[in-house]
Coordinates of C-alpha atoms in Angstrom, one line a residue:
Chain A
M1 CA 44.7 -0.8 17.1
M2 CA 44.0 -4.2 18.4
E3 CA 47.7 -5.1 17.8
K4 CA 48.8 -3.6 21.0
L5 CA 46.7 -5.9 22.9
I6 CA 49.3 -8.4 25.1
F7 CA 46.3 -9.7 27.2
G8 CA 44.9 -13.0 26.3
R9 CA 47.8 -14.2 23.8
Y10 CA 49.8 -17.1 24.0
I11 CA 53.6 -17.7 23.8
P12 CA 54.9 -21.0 23.1
G13 CA 57.6 -22.2 25.0
D14 CA 58.9 -25.0 27.4
S15 CA 59.2 -23.8 31.2
F16 CA 57.9 -25.2 34.2
V17 CA 54.7 -23.0 34.2
H18 CA 54.5 -24.1 30.5
R19 CA 54.1 -27.9 31.3
L20 CA 51.4 -27.2 34.0
D21 CA 48.5 -28.8 33.8
P22 CA 45.9 -26.3 32.6
R23 CA 43.6 -27.0 35.4
T24 CA 46.3 -26.2 37.7
K25 CA 47.0 -22.9 36.3
L26 CA 43.5 -22.0 35.9
L27 CA 42.7 -23.0 39.5
G28 CA 45.8 -21.4 40.8
A29 CA 44.6 -18.0 39.1
I30 CA 41.4 -18.2 40.2
S31 CA 42.5 -19.1 43.9
F32 CA 45.3 -16.2 43.6
I33 CA 42.6 -14.0 42.9
V34 CA 40.3 -15.1 46.1
I35 CA 43.9 -14.9 48.1
I36 CA 44.6 -11.2 47.4
F37 CA 42.2 -10.0 49.1
L38 CA 43.2 -11.5 52.4
A39 CA 46.4 -8.8 52.4
N40 CA 46.3 -5.9 54.4
N41 CA 49.2 -4.9 55.3
W42 CA 52.9 -4.4 53.4
L43 CA 54.0 -7.3 55.0
T44 CA 51.2 -9.3 53.0
Y45 CA 51.7 -7.5 49.9
G46 CA 55.3 -8.3 50.0
V47 CA 54.5 -11.9 50.3
L48 CA 52.0 -11.9 47.3
A49 CA 54.4 -9.9 45.3
L50 CA 57.4 -12.2 45.9
F51 CA 54.8 -15.1 44.9
T52 CA 54.0 -13.7 41.6
L53 CA 57.5 -12.4 40.6
L54 CA 58.6 -16.3 41.2
A55 CA 55.9 -17.7 39.2
I56 CA 56.7 -14.8 36.3
Y57 CA 60.3 -16.0 36.7
L58 CA 59.5 -20.0 36.7
S59 CA 57.4 -19.0 33.0
G60 CA 60.9 -17.9 31.5
I61 CA 58.8 -15.3 29.6
D62 CA 60.0 -11.7 29.4
R63 CA 59.2 -9.2 32.2
N64 CA 58.6 -6.5 29.2
F65 CA 55.2 -8.8 28.5
F66 CA 53.9 -8.5 31.4
V67 CA 54.3 -4.4 31.7
N68 CA 53.0 -4.2 28.4
G69 CA 50.0 -6.2 29.6
V70 CA 49.3 -3.7 32.2
R71 CA 49.7 -0.7 30.0
P72 CA 46.2 -0.6 28.6
L73 CA 44.6 -0.7 31.4
I74 CA 47.3 2.0 33.5
W75 CA 44.2 5.0 33.2
L76 CA 41.4 2.3 34.3
I77 CA 43.6 1.4 37.4
L78 CA 44.8 4.8 38.2
F79 CA 41.5 6.0 37.7
T80 CA 40.1 4.0 41.0
V81 CA 43.3 4.5 42.8
V82 CA 42.7 8.3 42.5
L83 CA 39.0 7.9 43.5
Q84 CA 40.3 5.6 46.4
V85 CA 42.8 8.1 47.5
L86 CA 40.5 11.3 47.6
F87 CA 37.4 9.6 49.4
T88 CA 39.1 7.9 52.1
G89 CA 38.8 9.6 55.4
G90 CA 41.4 8.9 58.2
E91 CA 43.0 10.4 61.2
T92 CA 46.2 11.9 59.5
V93 CA 44.7 14.6 57.0
Y94 CA 47.4 15.8 54.4
V95 CA 45.0 18.0 52.4
D96 CA 41.5 19.0 53.1
W97 CA 38.9 20.4 50.5
G98 CA 35.4 19.7 52.1
P99 CA 34.4 16.3 50.7
L100 CA 38.0 15.4 48.9
V101 CA 40.3 14.4 51.4
I102 CA 43.8 13.2 50.9
S103 CA 45.0 11.3 54.1
K104 CA 47.6 9.0 55.1
E105 CA 45.3 5.9 55.4
G106 CA 43.9 7.0 52.1
L107 CA 47.3 7.5 50.4
I108 CA 48.4 3.6 51.5
N109 CA 45.2 2.8 50.8
G110 CA 45.5 3.6 47.1
V111 CA 49.0 1.9 47.0
Y112 CA 47.3 -1.4 48.0
I113 CA 44.5 -1.5 45.6
F114 CA 47.7 -0.3 42.8
V115 CA 49.2 -3.4 43.6
R116 CA 46.4 -5.6 44.0
F117 CA 45.5 -4.5 40.2
I118 CA 48.8 -5.2 39.1
L119 CA 49.4 -8.4 40.7
I120 CA 45.9 -9.8 39.5
I121 CA 47.0 -8.6 36.0
F122 CA 50.1 -10.4 36.3
M123 CA 48.9 -13.4 37.1
S124 CA 46.0 -13.7 34.5
T125 CA 48.8 -12.5 31.9
L126 CA 50.7 -15.4 33.3
L127 CA 47.9 -17.9 32.5
T128 CA 47.1 -16.8 29.3
L129 CA 50.8 -16.3 28.5
T130 CA 51.6 -20.0 29.0
T131 CA 48.6 -22.0 28.3
M132 CA 47.1 -22.8 25.0
P133 CA 43.2 -21.7 24.6
L134 CA 42.6 -25.1 23.8
S135 CA 43.4 -26.3 26.7
L136 CA 42.2 -23.8 28.8
T137 CA 38.9 -24.7 27.7
D138 CA 39.8 -28.3 28.1
A139 CA 40.3 -27.5 31.7
I140 CA 37.1 -25.1 32.0
E141 CA 35.2 -28.6 30.5
F142 CA 37.2 -30.7 33.1
L143 CA 36.2 -28.5 36.0
L144 CA 32.5 -27.6 35.0
R145 CA 31.9 -31.4 34.7
P146 CA 30.5 -31.8 38.4
F147 CA 27.5 -29.9 37.1
A148 CA 26.8 -32.0 34.2
A149 CA 24.6 -33.7 37.2
M150 CA 22.4 -30.3 37.1
K151 CA 21.6 -30.7 33.4
M152 CA 24.3 -28.6 32.2
P153 CA 25.1 -28.9 28.7
V154 CA 29.0 -29.1 29.6
H155 CA 30.2 -30.6 26.4
E156 CA 28.1 -28.0 24.4
I157 CA 29.6 -25.2 25.9
A158 CA 33.0 -26.5 26.0
L159 CA 32.8 -27.3 22.1
M160 CA 31.2 -23.4 21.7
L161 CA 34.0 -22.3 23.6
S162 CA 37.0 -23.8 21.8
I163 CA 35.3 -22.9 18.7
A164 CA 34.8 -19.4 19.8
L165 CA 38.4 -18.9 20.9
R166 CA 39.4 -20.7 17.5
F167 CA 38.0 -18.2 16.2
V168 CA 38.8 -14.8 17.4
P169 CA 42.1 -14.4 15.8
T170 CA 40.5 -15.2 12.3
L171 CA 37.5 -12.8 12.8
M172 CA 40.1 -10.3 13.9
D173 CA 41.6 -10.6 10.5
E174 CA 38.5 -10.5 8.7
T175 CA 37.2 -7.4 10.4
E176 CA 40.8 -5.5 9.4
K177 CA 40.5 -6.8 6.1
I178 CA 36.9 -5.6 5.6
M179 CA 38.2 -2.6 7.3
N180 CA 40.6 -2.1 5.0
A181 CA 38.3 -2.9 2.0
Q182 CA 35.8 -0.1 3.1
R183 CA 38.6 2.2 3.9
A184 CA 39.7 1.9 0.6
R185 CA 36.3 2.8 -0.5
G186 CA 36.4 6.0 1.0
I187 CA 34.7 5.4 4.6
D188 CA 36.8 7.2 7.7
F189 CA 36.6 5.1 10.7
G190 CA 36.7 6.5 14.0
Q191 CA 36.0 10.4 12.8
G192 CA 33.2 12.6 12.6
N193 CA 30.7 12.8 15.5
V194 CA 29.2 10.1 17.1
F195 CA 26.1 9.5 14.6
E196 CA 28.6 9.6 11.8
Q197 CA 30.7 7.0 13.8
M198 CA 28.2 4.6 14.4
K199 CA 27.0 4.9 10.8
S200 CA 30.5 4.2 9.2
I201 CA 30.5 0.6 11.3
V202 CA 27.4 -0.6 9.7
P203 CA 29.5 -1.3 6.3
L204 CA 31.8 -3.3 8.4
L205 CA 29.5 -5.1 11.0
I206 CA 27.1 -6.3 8.2
P207 CA 30.2 -8.1 6.0
L208 CA 31.0 -9.5 9.4
F209 CA 27.6 -11.1 10.3
V210 CA 27.0 -12.7 7.0
S211 CA 30.7 -14.1 7.0
S212 CA 30.2 -15.5 10.6
F213 CA 27.0 -17.1 9.3
N214 CA 28.9 -18.4 6.4
R215 CA 31.8 -20.0 8.0
A216 CA 29.1 -21.2 10.6
E217 CA 27.2 -23.0 8.2
E218 CA 30.3 -24.5 6.7
L219 CA 32.0 -25.6 9.7
A220 CA 28.7 -27.2 11.0
T221 CA 28.5 -29.0 7.3
A222 CA 32.6 -30.2 7.5
M223 CA 32.0 -31.4 11.2
E224 CA 29.1 -33.5 10.1
A225 CA 30.7 -34.9 7.1
R226 CA 33.7 -35.9 9.5
G227 CA 31.2 -37.9 12.0
Y228 CA 30.6 -35.5 14.6
K229 CA 26.9 -36.2 16.4
G230 CA 27.3 -34.9 19.7
G231 CA 29.1 -35.4 22.9
E232 CA 27.9 -39.0 23.6
G233 CA 30.2 -41.6 23.5
R234 CA 33.5 -39.6 22.2
S235 CA 36.9 -40.3 23.1
R236 CA 39.5 -37.3 23.3
Y237 CA 42.4 -36.5 21.6
R238 CA 44.2 -34.2 24.1
Q239 CA 44.4 -35.8 27.2
L240 CA 45.0 -33.7 30.8
L241 CA 47.5 -35.3 32.8
W242 CA 48.1 -34.5 36.7
T243 CA 51.5 -34.9 37.9
Q244 CA 53.2 -34.7 41.3
K245 CA 54.5 -31.1 40.0
D246 CA 50.3 -29.9 40.1
T247 CA 50.1 -31.1 43.4
L248 CA 52.8 -29.3 44.6
V249 CA 51.8 -26.0 42.7
M250 CA 48.5 -26.2 44.5
V251 CA 49.8 -26.8 47.8
S252 CA 51.7 -23.7 47.5
F253 CA 48.9 -22.1 46.6
G254 CA 47.6 -23.3 49.6
L255 CA 50.4 -22.5 51.7
L256 CA 50.1 -18.6 50.6
A257 CA 46.6 -18.4 51.5
V258 CA 47.3 -20.0 55.5
M259 CA 50.6 -17.8 55.5
L260 CA 48.5 -14.7 54.6
Y261 CA 45.9 -15.7 57.1
I262 CA 48.4 -15.9 59.8
L263 CA 50.2 -12.3 58.9
K264 CA 47.3 -10.2 58.1
A265 CA 46.5 -7.6 60.5
Chain B
M1 CA 49.7 9.0 -11.5
D2 CA 53.4 7.5 -10.6
I3 CA 54.0 5.7 -7.2
T4 CA 57.6 5.4 -5.8
F5 CA 59.0 3.9 -2.5
R6 CA 62.4 5.3 -1.5
D7 CA 63.9 3.2 1.1
V8 CA 60.5 2.0 2.8
G9 CA 60.6 0.1 5.8
Y10 CA 57.6 -1.6 7.6
T11 CA 57.1 -3.2 11.2
Y12 CA 54.2 -4.3 12.5
Q13 CA 53.3 -3.9 16.5
K14 CA 56.1 -1.6 16.6
G15 CA 57.4 -1.2 20.2
T16 CA 55.4 -3.9 21.3
P17 CA 57.0 -7.6 22.3
F18 CA 55.4 -9.2 19.2
E19 CA 57.2 -6.6 16.7
S20 CA 57.9 -8.1 13.1
K21 CA 59.5 -6.4 10.2
A22 CA 57.8 -7.0 7.0
L23 CA 59.5 -4.8 4.6
Y24 CA 63.2 -3.6 4.4
D25 CA 64.6 -0.9 2.2
I26 CA 61.9 -1.1 -0.7
Q27 CA 63.0 0.7 -3.8
L28 CA 60.2 0.6 -6.4
S29 CA 58.4 2.8 -9.0
I30 CA 55.3 2.0 -10.6
K31 CA 55.3 4.2 -14.1
D32 CA 52.2 6.2 -15.2
G33 CA 50.2 3.9 -17.2
S34 CA 52.0 0.8 -16.4
Y35 CA 50.5 -2.6 -15.8
T36 CA 52.7 -3.7 -12.8
A37 CA 52.8 -7.6 -11.7
I38 CA 53.9 -7.7 -8.3
V39 CA 55.0 -11.5 -7.4
G40 CA 56.5 -13.3 -4.5
H41 CA 55.9 -16.2 -2.1
T42 CA 53.5 -16.1 0.8
G43 CA 54.6 -13.9 3.4
S44 CA 57.1 -12.2 1.1
G45 CA 55.5 -8.5 2.1
K46 CA 53.0 -8.2 -1.1
S47 CA 50.3 -7.7 0.7
T48 CA 52.0 -5.0 3.1
I49 CA 53.2 -3.4 0.2
L50 CA 49.5 -2.8 -1.2
Q51 CA 48.7 -1.2 1.6
H52 CA 50.9 1.3 1.5
L53 CA 49.7 2.3 -2.2
N54 CA 46.9 4.0 -0.8
A55 CA 48.0 5.3 2.6
L56 CA 46.1 2.2 4.2
R57 CA 49.4 1.9 6.2
K58 CA 52.3 4.5 6.6
P59 CA 56.0 3.2 6.3
T60 CA 57.4 2.7 9.6
E61 CA 61.0 4.1 7.7
G62 CA 61.2 6.2 4.1
S63 CA 58.7 7.7 2.2
V64 CA 56.0 6.9 -0.2
Q65 CA 55.3 9.3 -3.3
I66 CA 51.7 9.0 -4.6
G67 CA 51.2 11.5 -7.1
D68 CA 52.0 14.6 -5.6
R69 CA 51.5 13.3 -2.0
T70 CA 54.4 12.0 0.0
I71 CA 53.4 9.8 3.0
T72 CA 56.2 9.4 5.4
P73 CA 55.7 7.9 9.1
T74 CA 54.6 11.3 10.7
T75 CA 52.0 12.4 8.1
D76 CA 48.7 12.9 9.5
N77 CA 45.8 10.5 9.1
K78 CA 43.6 13.0 8.1
N79 CA 43.1 14.4 4.3
L80 CA 44.3 10.8 2.8
K81 CA 40.6 10.4 1.5
G82 CA 41.5 12.4 -1.9
L83 CA 44.4 9.4 -2.6
R84 CA 41.8 6.7 -1.7
K85 CA 39.9 8.0 -4.6
K86 CA 42.7 8.0 -7.1
V87 CA 44.0 4.8 -5.9
G88 CA 41.3 2.0 -5.8
I89 CA 42.0 -1.1 -4.2
V90 CA 40.5 -4.6 -5.1
F91 CA 41.7 -6.7 -2.2
Q92 CA 41.7 -10.4 -2.0
F93 CA 38.2 -12.0 -1.9
P94 CA 36.5 -8.7 -2.1
E95 CA 32.7 -10.2 -2.2
A96 CA 33.5 -9.7 1.7
Q97 CA 33.0 -6.0 1.7
L98 CA 29.3 -6.0 0.1
F99 CA 27.0 -5.0 2.5
E100 CA 24.2 -2.8 0.9
E101 CA 20.6 -3.9 0.4
T102 CA 21.0 -3.7 -3.5
V103 CA 23.6 -4.5 -6.0
G104 CA 23.3 -0.8 -7.1
K105 CA 23.5 0.8 -3.9
D106 CA 26.3 -0.8 -3.2
I107 CA 28.3 -0.2 -6.2
A108 CA 26.9 3.7 -5.5
F109 CA 28.6 3.2 -2.2
G110 CA 32.2 4.1 -2.7
P111 CA 31.0 7.5 -5.2
K112 CA 29.0 8.6 -2.7
N113 CA 31.8 8.5 -0.1
F114 CA 34.0 10.9 -2.0
G115 CA 31.0 13.2 -2.6
V116 CA 29.6 12.4 -5.5
G117 CA 25.6 13.0 -5.9
E118 CA 23.0 10.8 -6.1
A119 CA 21.9 10.9 -9.4
E120 CA 25.5 10.9 -10.5
A121 CA 26.4 7.9 -8.5
E122 CA 23.3 6.0 -10.1
A123 CA 24.7 7.2 -13.8
I124 CA 28.4 5.7 -12.6
T125 CA 26.6 2.5 -11.4
K126 CA 24.7 2.0 -14.8
R127 CA 27.8 2.7 -16.7
I128 CA 30.2 0.3 -14.9
L129 CA 27.8 -2.6 -14.8
P130 CA 28.2 -3.7 -18.3
L131 CA 32.3 -3.3 -17.5
V132 CA 32.1 -6.5 -15.4
G133 CA 29.6 -8.5 -17.4
L134 CA 26.2 -7.7 -15.4
D135 CA 22.9 -6.1 -16.9
E136 CA 20.5 -3.8 -15.1
T137 CA 18.3 -6.5 -14.2
F138 CA 21.0 -6.8 -11.1
L139 CA 20.6 -3.4 -9.9
D140 CA 17.9 -4.2 -7.2
R141 CA 18.9 -7.6 -6.5
S142 CA 20.2 -8.3 -3.1
P143 CA 24.4 -8.8 -3.3
F144 CA 23.9 -12.0 -1.2
D145 CA 21.5 -13.7 -3.4
L146 CA 24.0 -13.6 -6.2
S147 CA 26.6 -16.7 -6.7
G148 CA 30.2 -16.1 -5.9
G149 CA 31.2 -15.3 -9.2
Q150 CA 28.7 -12.5 -9.4
M151 CA 29.5 -11.2 -5.9
R152 CA 33.0 -10.7 -6.8
R153 CA 32.0 -9.0 -10.0
V154 CA 30.0 -6.6 -8.2
A155 CA 32.4 -5.9 -5.6
I156 CA 34.7 -5.2 -8.5
A157 CA 32.5 -3.1 -9.9
G158 CA 32.7 -0.9 -6.6
V159 CA 36.0 -0.3 -6.6
L160 CA 35.6 0.7 -10.4
A161 CA 33.2 3.0 -9.6
L162 CA 35.4 5.1 -7.8
E163 CA 36.9 6.0 -10.8
P164 CA 40.5 5.6 -9.7
E165 CA 43.6 6.7 -11.9
V166 CA 45.7 3.4 -10.6
L167 CA 43.7 0.2 -9.9
V168 CA 45.3 -1.9 -7.5
L169 CA 44.3 -5.9 -7.7
D170 CA 45.1 -8.5 -5.2
E171 CA 44.5 -11.8 -6.8
P172 CA 41.3 -10.9 -7.9
T173 CA 40.7 -14.0 -9.7
A174 CA 41.6 -16.6 -6.6
G175 CA 39.0 -19.3 -6.5
L176 CA 37.0 -18.4 -9.6
D177 CA 36.6 -20.9 -12.8
P178 CA 38.8 -20.7 -16.0
Q179 CA 36.3 -18.6 -17.9
G180 CA 35.5 -16.5 -14.9
R181 CA 39.1 -16.1 -14.6
K182 CA 39.8 -15.1 -17.9
D183 CA 36.7 -12.6 -17.9
I184 CA 37.7 -10.7 -15.1
M185 CA 41.2 -10.3 -16.4
D186 CA 40.1 -9.3 -19.8
V187 CA 38.3 -6.5 -18.2
F188 CA 41.0 -5.2 -16.3
Y189 CA 43.4 -5.7 -19.5
R190 CA 40.6 -3.5 -21.6
L191 CA 40.3 -0.7 -19.3
H192 CA 44.3 -0.7 -18.9
K193 CA 44.6 -0.2 -22.8
D194 CA 41.7 1.9 -23.5
Q195 CA 41.3 4.4 -20.2
G196 CA 45.2 4.2 -19.4
L197 CA 44.5 3.0 -16.1
T198 CA 47.6 2.3 -14.4
I199 CA 47.5 -1.5 -13.1
V200 CA 49.1 -3.3 -10.3
L201 CA 48.6 -6.8 -10.2
V202 CA 49.4 -9.2 -7.3
T203 CA 49.3 -12.6 -8.2
H204 CA 50.8 -16.1 -8.0
Q205 CA 49.6 -17.1 -11.9
M206 CA 52.8 -16.4 -14.0
D207 CA 50.7 -17.1 -17.0
D208 CA 48.5 -13.6 -16.6
V209 CA 52.0 -11.7 -15.7
A210 CA 52.9 -13.2 -18.9
D211 CA 50.0 -12.4 -20.8
Y212 CA 49.1 -9.0 -19.2
A213 CA 52.0 -7.4 -17.4
D214 CA 54.8 -5.0 -18.9
H215 CA 56.5 -4.5 -15.3
M216 CA 57.4 -6.9 -13.3
I217 CA 58.7 -6.9 -9.3
V218 CA 59.7 -10.1 -7.8
L219 CA 59.8 -9.7 -3.9
E220 CA 61.3 -12.3 -1.1
S221 CA 61.1 -11.7 2.3
G222 CA 60.6 -8.4 2.4
T223 CA 62.6 -6.8 -0.2
V224 CA 62.4 -6.6 -4.1
K225 CA 64.7 -8.9 -5.5
K226 CA 64.4 -8.2 -9.2
E227 CA 62.4 -5.5 -11.1
G228 CA 62.3 -5.5 -14.9
H229 CA 60.2 -6.6 -17.8
P230 CA 58.7 -10.0 -17.5
R231 CA 60.7 -11.1 -20.6
E232 CA 64.0 -10.5 -18.8
I233 CA 63.0 -11.9 -15.6
F234 CA 61.2 -15.1 -17.0
Q235 CA 64.8 -15.5 -18.8
Q236 CA 66.0 -16.8 -15.8
A237 CA 63.8 -19.7 -15.4
E238 CA 66.3 -21.5 -12.9
W239 CA 66.6 -18.4 -10.5
L240 CA 62.9 -18.6 -10.3
E241 CA 62.3 -21.8 -9.8
S242 CA 64.6 -21.6 -7.0
K243 CA 62.6 -19.2 -5.0
Q244 CA 59.6 -21.5 -5.8
L245 CA 57.9 -19.0 -8.3
G246 CA 58.0 -21.0 -11.5
V247 CA 57.6 -19.5 -15.1
P248 CA 54.5 -19.4 -17.3
A249 CA 53.6 -22.7 -19.1
A250 CA 54.6 -21.0 -22.6
V251 CA 58.2 -20.7 -21.2
K252 CA 58.6 -23.9 -19.5
F253 CA 57.8 -25.5 -22.6
A254 CA 59.9 -23.3 -24.9
N255 CA 62.8 -24.4 -22.6
T256 CA 62.2 -27.8 -23.0
I257 CA 62.3 -28.0 -26.6
Q258 CA 65.6 -25.6 -26.7
K259 CA 66.9 -28.3 -24.3
K260 CA 65.6 -31.2 -26.3
F261 CA 66.4 -30.2 -29.9
G262 CA 69.0 -27.3 -29.4
W263 CA 66.8 -24.9 -31.3
E264 CA 67.8 -21.4 -30.2
F265 CA 65.0 -18.9 -30.3
K266 CA 65.1 -14.8 -31.3
Q267 CA 63.3 -14.0 -28.4
L268 CA 62.2 -16.0 -25.0
P269 CA 58.1 -16.5 -26.0
L270 CA 56.0 -15.3 -22.9
T271 CA 52.4 -16.4 -24.3
T272 CA 50.9 -19.3 -25.6
D273 CA 50.6 -17.3 -28.9
E274 CA 54.1 -16.3 -29.1
L275 CA 55.3 -19.7 -28.6
A276 CA 53.5 -20.8 -31.9
K277 CA 55.0 -17.5 -33.9
E278 CA 58.1 -18.8 -32.9
I279 CA 57.8 -22.3 -33.5
A280 CA 56.2 -21.5 -36.8
V281 CA 59.1 -19.2 -37.8
F282 CA 61.7 -21.9 -36.8
M283 CA 60.1 -24.5 -38.9
K284 CA 60.1 -22.3 -41.9
T285 CA 63.6 -21.4 -41.7
H286 CA 64.6 -25.1 -40.9
K287 CA 63.0 -26.3 -44.0
Q288 CA 64.6 -24.1 -45.9
K289 CA 68.0 -25.2 -44.9
G290 CA 67.3 -28.8 -45.9
S291 CA 66.8 -32.2 -44.4
K292 CA 68.8 -31.9 -40.9
G293 CA 66.3 -29.3 -39.8
R294 CA 63.1 -31.8 -41.3
A295 CA 64.8 -34.7 -39.4
E296 CA 64.4 -32.4 -36.4
G297 CA 61.2 -31.4 -37.0
D298 CA 59.9 -35.1 -37.4
S299 CA 61.6 -36.0 -33.8
L300 CA 58.9 -33.6 -32.4

């Protein structure tokens, strides 16, 4: 079930993209999502697609990974596209069923939205496939640092984030184990009516919560025993290192934005 | 109930870039009424095999015959409940599966899922509790107030309450103290001897294999490397050591004295009891032979 999910996983590697600073990749992915809304004609979408393909090429990761990453979301995307196509009016109308209209503008708009979705998913998949979750938290902590002045507990947020990320796979394993154990005791998950299905979740949820509480207590004890006293005065083991390459990548994102601004209709 | 694997292969995450093959061409059979031990290195596919025994996973190649049901890659996921009642699995650290408010309810949970009535489920619960060394005072307690060892017993009772024909145990004593380990292993052995329960034990404890099992399957990187009686397999101590599996303490000691004093045991002793008997027999025959044997005996 969850095995099929590619999105959010990390693939170790040593490519140009892998070696970039996580801050660059995070900022890049965020700014890409903003930049993409500048595009509004074929030329601009073409430029964005080329940029994305170049980034994927530089990561040295098999293209199939990205295609597989889109697969679970394809129905959502198609649903949005179909709605867009059916409800966009225009001058050249092909089909007219009262409120539902298929027009040239609608179709083009649908394709734009489709491409937009795909490119955003490709870019964010690229971010998670090439960046270790822990580096990503480091980047988030760094980028949030200005907010510390506004009394935001940046260190605590980053700590919680990195612990949460660290335990996602562990909890997934645990979920599967408990599911198996309860299935062996005669529970059918995902069968029967809504009420029965909700009831069958209880024997899964309670053990999961109980073990999370236990785990939290053990982890807190282990952290205290190793001298953790909070964020004050800690040094860091993983250092973020900004190099010329990172500047280059950020500049290229800037150029992309400028280019789209000029090319857009 | 016999369980037979024919050319079974299993691939995790088939059809994704993370595809990985866990089992190759597995041929094995677990005979009705046997006590089978499955041993192998971590990651050798033991747990994957275990989940095939009651169709929690379906093979991606080949077929698994469980009693009169055959599970193939295309078998429908429905109507497998009957199988799950016949093959009970005690997973590693089974205490993680407890969830009801009281011990009694938790043990009765399994039988009720298989359609056993309230009154009968209660009767089963009361019958099972002493088997795992708990008494009726535990019935109304919350499972989360118990000690780790007691929780383990309750979880095992919950599986035994299904009254399975085959009991599958995945390292049932991991993390228990020596007495707790012995108690629980003895419970299973009694069920095997008295009620003819078929047992499949997955373990790293070679001493448990020697003490209880009458059939042994050695797995390595997803295939069956050896299958047979523990006595035959433990003969090949060097082969086992090379697979980082090791032999029971009694076998190890027997091998050492065989090498050091040139003794030759009639049959390889598997347990400490057998070892003591063999040594006693050996000493006796040598005393009769005269001084040579005595000299060797002295130097022990």
